[in-house]
mmCIF file of C-alpha atoms in Angstrom:
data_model
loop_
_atom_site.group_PDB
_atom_site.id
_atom_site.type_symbol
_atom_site.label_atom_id
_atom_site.label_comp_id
_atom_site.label_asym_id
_atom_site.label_seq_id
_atom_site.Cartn_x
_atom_site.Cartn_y
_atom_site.Cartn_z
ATOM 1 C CA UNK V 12 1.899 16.314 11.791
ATOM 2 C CA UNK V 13 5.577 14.786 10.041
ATOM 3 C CA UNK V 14 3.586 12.620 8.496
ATOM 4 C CA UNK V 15 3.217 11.574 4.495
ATOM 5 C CA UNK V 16 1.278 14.758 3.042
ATOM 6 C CA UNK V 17 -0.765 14.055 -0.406
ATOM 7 C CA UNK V 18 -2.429 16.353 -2.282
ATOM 8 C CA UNK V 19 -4.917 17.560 -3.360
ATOM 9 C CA UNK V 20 -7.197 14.991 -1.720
ATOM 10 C CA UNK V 21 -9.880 15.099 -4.568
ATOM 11 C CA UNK V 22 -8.967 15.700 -8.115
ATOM 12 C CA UNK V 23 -11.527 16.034 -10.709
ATOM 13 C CA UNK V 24 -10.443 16.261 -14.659
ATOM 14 C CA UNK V 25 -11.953 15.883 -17.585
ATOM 15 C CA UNK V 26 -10.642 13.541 -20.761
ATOM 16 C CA UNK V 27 -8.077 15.003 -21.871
ATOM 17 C CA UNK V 28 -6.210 17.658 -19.277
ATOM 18 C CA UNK V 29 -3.142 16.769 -17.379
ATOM 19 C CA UNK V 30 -3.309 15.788 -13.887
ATOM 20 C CA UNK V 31 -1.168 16.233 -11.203
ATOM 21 C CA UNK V 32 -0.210 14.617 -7.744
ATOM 22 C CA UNK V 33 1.848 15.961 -5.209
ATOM 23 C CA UNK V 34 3.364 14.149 -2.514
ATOM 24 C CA UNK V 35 5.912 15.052 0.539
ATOM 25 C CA UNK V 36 7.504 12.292 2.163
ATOM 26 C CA UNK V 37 7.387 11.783 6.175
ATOM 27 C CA UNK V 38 10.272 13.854 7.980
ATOM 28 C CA UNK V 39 13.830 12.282 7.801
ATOM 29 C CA UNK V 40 12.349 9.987 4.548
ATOM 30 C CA UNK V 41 14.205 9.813 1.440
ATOM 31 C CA UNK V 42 12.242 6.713 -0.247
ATOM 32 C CA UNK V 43 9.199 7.268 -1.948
ATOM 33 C CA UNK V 44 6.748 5.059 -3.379
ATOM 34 C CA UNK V 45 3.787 5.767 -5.516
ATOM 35 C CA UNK V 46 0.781 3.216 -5.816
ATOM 36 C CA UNK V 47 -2.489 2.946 -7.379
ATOM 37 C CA UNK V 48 -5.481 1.788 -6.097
ATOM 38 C CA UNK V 49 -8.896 0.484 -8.242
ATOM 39 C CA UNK V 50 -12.148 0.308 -7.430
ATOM 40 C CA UNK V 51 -12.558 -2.891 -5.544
ATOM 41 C CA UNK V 52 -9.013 -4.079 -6.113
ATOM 42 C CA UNK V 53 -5.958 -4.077 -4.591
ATOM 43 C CA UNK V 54 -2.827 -1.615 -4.463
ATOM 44 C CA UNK V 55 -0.660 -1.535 -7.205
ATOM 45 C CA UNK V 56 3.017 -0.616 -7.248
ATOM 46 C CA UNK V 57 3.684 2.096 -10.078
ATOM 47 C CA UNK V 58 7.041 3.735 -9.036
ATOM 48 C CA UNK V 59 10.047 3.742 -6.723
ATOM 49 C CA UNK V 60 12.092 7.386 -6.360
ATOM 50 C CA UNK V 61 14.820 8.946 -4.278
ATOM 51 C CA UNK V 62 15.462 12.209 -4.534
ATOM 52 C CA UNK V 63 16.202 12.974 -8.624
ATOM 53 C CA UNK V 64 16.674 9.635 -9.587
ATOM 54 C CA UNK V 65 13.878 6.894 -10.648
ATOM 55 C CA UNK V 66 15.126 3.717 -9.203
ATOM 56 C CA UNK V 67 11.999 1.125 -10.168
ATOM 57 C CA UNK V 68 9.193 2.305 -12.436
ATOM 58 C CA UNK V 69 8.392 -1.230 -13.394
ATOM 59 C CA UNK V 70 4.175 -0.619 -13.020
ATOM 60 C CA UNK V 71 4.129 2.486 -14.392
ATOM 61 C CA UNK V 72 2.014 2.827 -17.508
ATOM 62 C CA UNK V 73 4.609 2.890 -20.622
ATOM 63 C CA UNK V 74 2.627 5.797 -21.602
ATOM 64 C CA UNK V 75 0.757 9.355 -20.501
ATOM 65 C CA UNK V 76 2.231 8.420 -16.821
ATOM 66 C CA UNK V 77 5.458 9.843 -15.093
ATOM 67 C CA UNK V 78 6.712 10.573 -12.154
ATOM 68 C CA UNK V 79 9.575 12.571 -10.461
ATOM 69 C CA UNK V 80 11.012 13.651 -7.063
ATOM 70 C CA UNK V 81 13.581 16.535 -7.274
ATOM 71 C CA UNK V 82 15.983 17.872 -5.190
ATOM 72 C CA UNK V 83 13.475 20.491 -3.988
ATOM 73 C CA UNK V 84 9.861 20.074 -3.097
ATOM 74 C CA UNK V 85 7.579 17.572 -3.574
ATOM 75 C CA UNK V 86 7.265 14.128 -5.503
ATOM 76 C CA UNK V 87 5.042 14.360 -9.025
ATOM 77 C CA UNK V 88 2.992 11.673 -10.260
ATOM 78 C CA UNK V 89 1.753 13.037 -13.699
ATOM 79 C CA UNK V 90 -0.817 11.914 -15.992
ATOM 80 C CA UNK V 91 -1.541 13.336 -19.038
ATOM 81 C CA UNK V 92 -3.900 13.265 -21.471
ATOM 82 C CA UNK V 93 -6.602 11.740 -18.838
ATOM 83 C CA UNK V 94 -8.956 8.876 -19.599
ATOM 84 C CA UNK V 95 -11.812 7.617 -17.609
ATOM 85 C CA UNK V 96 -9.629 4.275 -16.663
ATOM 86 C CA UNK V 97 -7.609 6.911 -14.827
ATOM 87 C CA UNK V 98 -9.785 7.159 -11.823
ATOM 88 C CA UNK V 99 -8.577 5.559 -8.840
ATOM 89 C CA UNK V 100 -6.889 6.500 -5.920
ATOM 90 C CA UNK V 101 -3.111 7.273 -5.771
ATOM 91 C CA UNK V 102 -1.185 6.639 -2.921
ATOM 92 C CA UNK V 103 1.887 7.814 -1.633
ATOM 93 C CA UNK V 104 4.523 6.031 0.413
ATOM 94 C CA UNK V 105 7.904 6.874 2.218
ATOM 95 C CA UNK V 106 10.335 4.881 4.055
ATOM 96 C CA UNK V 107 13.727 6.042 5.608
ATOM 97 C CA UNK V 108 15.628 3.483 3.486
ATOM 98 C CA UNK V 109 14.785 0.336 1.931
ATOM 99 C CA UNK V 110 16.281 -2.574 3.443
ATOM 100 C CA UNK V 111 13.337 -4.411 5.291
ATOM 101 C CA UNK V 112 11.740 -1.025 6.285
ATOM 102 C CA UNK V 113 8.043 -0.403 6.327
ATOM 103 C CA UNK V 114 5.977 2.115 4.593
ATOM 104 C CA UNK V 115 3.812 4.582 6.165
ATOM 105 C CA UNK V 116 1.528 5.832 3.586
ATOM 106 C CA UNK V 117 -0.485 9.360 3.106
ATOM 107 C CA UNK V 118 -3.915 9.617 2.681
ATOM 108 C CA UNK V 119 -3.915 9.083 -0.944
ATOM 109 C CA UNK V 120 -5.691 11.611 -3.708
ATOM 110 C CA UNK V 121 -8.718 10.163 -5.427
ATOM 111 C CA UNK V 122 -8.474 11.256 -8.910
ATOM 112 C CA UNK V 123 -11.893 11.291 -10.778
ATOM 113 C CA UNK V 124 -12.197 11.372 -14.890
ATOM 114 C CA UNK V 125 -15.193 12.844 -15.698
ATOM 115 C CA UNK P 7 5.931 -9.346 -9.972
ATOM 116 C CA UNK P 8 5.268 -12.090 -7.750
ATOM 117 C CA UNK P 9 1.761 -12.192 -6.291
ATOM 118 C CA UNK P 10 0.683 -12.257 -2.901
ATOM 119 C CA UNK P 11 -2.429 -14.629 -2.273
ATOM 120 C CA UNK P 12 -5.191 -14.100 0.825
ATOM 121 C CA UNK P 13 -9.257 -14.866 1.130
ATOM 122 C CA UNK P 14 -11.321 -12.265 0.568
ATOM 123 C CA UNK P 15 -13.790 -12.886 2.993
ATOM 124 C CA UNK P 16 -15.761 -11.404 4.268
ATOM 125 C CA UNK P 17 -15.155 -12.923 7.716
ATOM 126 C CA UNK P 18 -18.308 -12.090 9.732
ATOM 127 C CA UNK P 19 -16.951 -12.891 13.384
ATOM 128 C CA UNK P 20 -18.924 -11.753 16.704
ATOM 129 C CA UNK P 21 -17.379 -9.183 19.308
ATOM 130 C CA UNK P 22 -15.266 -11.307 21.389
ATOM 131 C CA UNK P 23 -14.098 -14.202 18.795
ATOM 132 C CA UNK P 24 -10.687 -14.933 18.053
ATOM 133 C CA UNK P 25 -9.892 -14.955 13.974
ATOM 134 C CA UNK P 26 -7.146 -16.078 12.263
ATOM 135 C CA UNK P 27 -6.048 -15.173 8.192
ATOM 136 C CA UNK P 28 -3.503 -16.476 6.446
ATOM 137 C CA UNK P 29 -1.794 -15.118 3.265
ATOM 138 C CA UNK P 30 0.529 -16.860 0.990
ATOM 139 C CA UNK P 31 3.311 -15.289 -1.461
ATOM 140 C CA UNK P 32 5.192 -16.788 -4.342
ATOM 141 C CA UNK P 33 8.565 -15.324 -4.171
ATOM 142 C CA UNK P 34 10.993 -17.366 -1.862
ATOM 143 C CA UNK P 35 13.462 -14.657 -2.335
ATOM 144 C CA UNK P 36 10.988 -11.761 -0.247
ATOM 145 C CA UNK P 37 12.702 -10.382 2.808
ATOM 146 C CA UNK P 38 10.326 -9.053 4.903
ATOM 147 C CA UNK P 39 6.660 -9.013 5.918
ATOM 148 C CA UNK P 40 3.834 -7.038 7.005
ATOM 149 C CA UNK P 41 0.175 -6.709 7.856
ATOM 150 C CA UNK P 42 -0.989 -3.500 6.790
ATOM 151 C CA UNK P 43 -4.743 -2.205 7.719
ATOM 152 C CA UNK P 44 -6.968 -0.440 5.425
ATOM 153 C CA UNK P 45 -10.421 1.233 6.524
ATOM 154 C CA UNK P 46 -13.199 1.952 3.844
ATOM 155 C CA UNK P 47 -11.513 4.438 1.205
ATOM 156 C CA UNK P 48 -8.560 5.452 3.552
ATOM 157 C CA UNK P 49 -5.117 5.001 3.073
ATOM 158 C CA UNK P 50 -3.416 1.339 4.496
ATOM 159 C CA UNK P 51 -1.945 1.760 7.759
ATOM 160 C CA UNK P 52 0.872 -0.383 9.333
ATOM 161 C CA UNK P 53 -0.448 -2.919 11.644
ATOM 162 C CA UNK P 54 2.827 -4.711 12.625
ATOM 163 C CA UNK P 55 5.570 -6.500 10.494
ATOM 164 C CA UNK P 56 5.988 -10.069 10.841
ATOM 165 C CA UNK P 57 9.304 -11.507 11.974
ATOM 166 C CA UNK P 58 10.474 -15.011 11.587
ATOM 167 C CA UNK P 59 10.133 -15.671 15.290
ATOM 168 C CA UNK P 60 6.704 -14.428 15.180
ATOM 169 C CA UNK P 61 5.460 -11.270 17.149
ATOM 170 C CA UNK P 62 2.677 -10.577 19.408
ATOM 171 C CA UNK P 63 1.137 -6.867 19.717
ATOM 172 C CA UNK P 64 -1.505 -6.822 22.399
ATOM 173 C CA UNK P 65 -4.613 -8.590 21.000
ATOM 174 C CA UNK P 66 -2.587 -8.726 17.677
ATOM 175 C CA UNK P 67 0.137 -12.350 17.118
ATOM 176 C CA UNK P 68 1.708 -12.446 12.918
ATOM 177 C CA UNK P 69 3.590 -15.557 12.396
ATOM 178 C CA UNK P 70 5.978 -16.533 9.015
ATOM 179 C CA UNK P 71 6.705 -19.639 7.822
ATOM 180 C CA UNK P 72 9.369 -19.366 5.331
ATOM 181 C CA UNK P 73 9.493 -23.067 4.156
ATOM 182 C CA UNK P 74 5.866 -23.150 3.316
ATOM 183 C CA UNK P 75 5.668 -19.768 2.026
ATOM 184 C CA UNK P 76 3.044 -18.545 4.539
ATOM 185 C CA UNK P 77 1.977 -15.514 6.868
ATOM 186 C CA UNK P 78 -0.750 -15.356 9.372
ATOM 187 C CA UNK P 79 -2.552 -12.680 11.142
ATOM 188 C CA UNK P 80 -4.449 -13.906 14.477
ATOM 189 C CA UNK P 81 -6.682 -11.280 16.456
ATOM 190 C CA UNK P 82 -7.874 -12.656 19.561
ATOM 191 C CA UNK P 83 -10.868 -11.062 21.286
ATOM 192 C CA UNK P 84 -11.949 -8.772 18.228
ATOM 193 C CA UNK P 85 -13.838 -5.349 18.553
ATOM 194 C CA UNK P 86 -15.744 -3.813 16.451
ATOM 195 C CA UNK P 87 -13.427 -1.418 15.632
ATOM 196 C CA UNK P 88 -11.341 -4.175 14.310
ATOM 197 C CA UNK P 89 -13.769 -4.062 10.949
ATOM 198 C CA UNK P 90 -11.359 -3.163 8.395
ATOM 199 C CA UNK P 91 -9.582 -4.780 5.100
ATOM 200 C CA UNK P 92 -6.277 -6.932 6.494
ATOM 201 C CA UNK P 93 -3.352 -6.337 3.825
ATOM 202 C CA UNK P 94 -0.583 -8.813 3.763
ATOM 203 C CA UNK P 95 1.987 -7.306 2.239
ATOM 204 C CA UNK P 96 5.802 -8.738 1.039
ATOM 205 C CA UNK P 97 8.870 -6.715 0.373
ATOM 206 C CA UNK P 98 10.981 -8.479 -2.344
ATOM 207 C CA UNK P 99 13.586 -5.570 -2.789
ATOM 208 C CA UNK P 100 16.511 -7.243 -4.121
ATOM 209 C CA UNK P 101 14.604 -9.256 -5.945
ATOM 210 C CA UNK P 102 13.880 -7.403 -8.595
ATOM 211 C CA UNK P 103 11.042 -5.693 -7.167
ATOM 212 C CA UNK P 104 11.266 -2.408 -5.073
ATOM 213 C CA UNK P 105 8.237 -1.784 -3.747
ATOM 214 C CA UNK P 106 5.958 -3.648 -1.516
ATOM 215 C CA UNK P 107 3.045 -6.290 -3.487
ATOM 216 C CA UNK P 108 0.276 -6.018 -1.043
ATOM 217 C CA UNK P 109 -2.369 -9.098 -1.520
ATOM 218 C CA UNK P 110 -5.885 -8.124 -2.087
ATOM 219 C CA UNK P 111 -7.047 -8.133 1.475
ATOM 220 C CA UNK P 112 -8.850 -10.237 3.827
ATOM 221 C CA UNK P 113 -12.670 -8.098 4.674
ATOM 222 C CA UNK P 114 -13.093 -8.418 8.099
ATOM 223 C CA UNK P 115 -16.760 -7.986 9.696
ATOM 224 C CA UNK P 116 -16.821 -7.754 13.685
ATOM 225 C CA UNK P 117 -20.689 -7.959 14.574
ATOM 226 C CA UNK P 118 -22.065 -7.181 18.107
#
């Protein structure tokens, strides 16, 4: 499957520790998105990459959050220093370029704060 | 970032019934359009993107109306397997904003 792969799936952390999402964009993608996903609300867009640069990273949290996608290897959407507002799910997009071109999304990791 | 407006719902339709949402965005300067699907807990899926000339997929017709700022979603003959969260979703790259602002979603309930 060339699809978007996210993982892990589940992620369960306590206040406090770091956590961290990995995410491989579909075959032939170079775009990725992240996005974040409430209970009962809406996506949100956190953070536009290609590979080693940030391009938008206009909803990211100013603080604990970051994200990169380097040369090598997967997209990282870090958290640190978890809280309990943390839990959500993350989701990951990719899309070959950017002009007018869909996203096909992976299956997202739910991240739980304990 | 500009917001993308659609009813909630739920929309409790029976098997058979043709429904129609609509979904309204604020930023004239968006390029392109999509309905996105999203199951309970699972990650949106692309249903079709909307083109100015509007677009029919099987059971599926989207629709744009630039000048009144408007996109609609019509599903004629609806399964049950058509229960699901409807995203409409706006890509305003260019416009200062890179990634896609998806509206809330329209809950969709097919009923036998």
């Amino acid at each position: 499957n060339a699809g978007v792969m996210q993982n892990p799936r589940h992620l369960v952390r306590r206040r406090g520790q770091e956590a961290r999402l990995r995410c491989s964009p579909m075959k032939g993608h170079s775009h990725v998105y992240w996005y974040r996903q409430l209970p009962e609300e809406g996506l949100k867009f956190m953070v536009y990459l290609q590979k080693e640069n940030i391009i938008d990273e206009s909803g990211m949290p100013k603080e604990r959050f970051s994200a990169e996608f380097p040369k090598e290897g997967p997209s990282i959407l870090r958290i640190q220093q978890v809280v309990r507002g943390d839990s959500a799910a993350y989701f990951c997009a990719s899309s070959p370029g950017r002009d007018n071109q869909p996203q096909h999304f992976g299956d997202g990791t739910r991240l739980s704060i304990l | 970032r500009k917001e993308v407006e659609q009813d909630p719902g739920p929309f409790n339709v029976p098997e058979g019934a043709t429904v129609a949402f609509n979904c309204t965005y604020s930023n004239s300067a968006s390029q392109s359009f999509f309905w996105y699907r999203q199951d309970c807990r699972k990650e949106p899926k692309l249903l079709m993107s909307v083109y100015s000339s509007g677009n029919e997929d099987g059971r599926f017709t989207a629709q744009l109306n630039r000048a009144s700022q408007y996109i609609s979603l019509l599903i004629r003959d609806s399964k049950l397997s058509d229960s699901a969260t409807y995203l409409c979703v706006v890509n305003s790259w260019g416009g200062g904003a890179d990634g896609l602002t998806f509206g809330k979603g329209t809950h969709l309930i097919i009923q036998p």
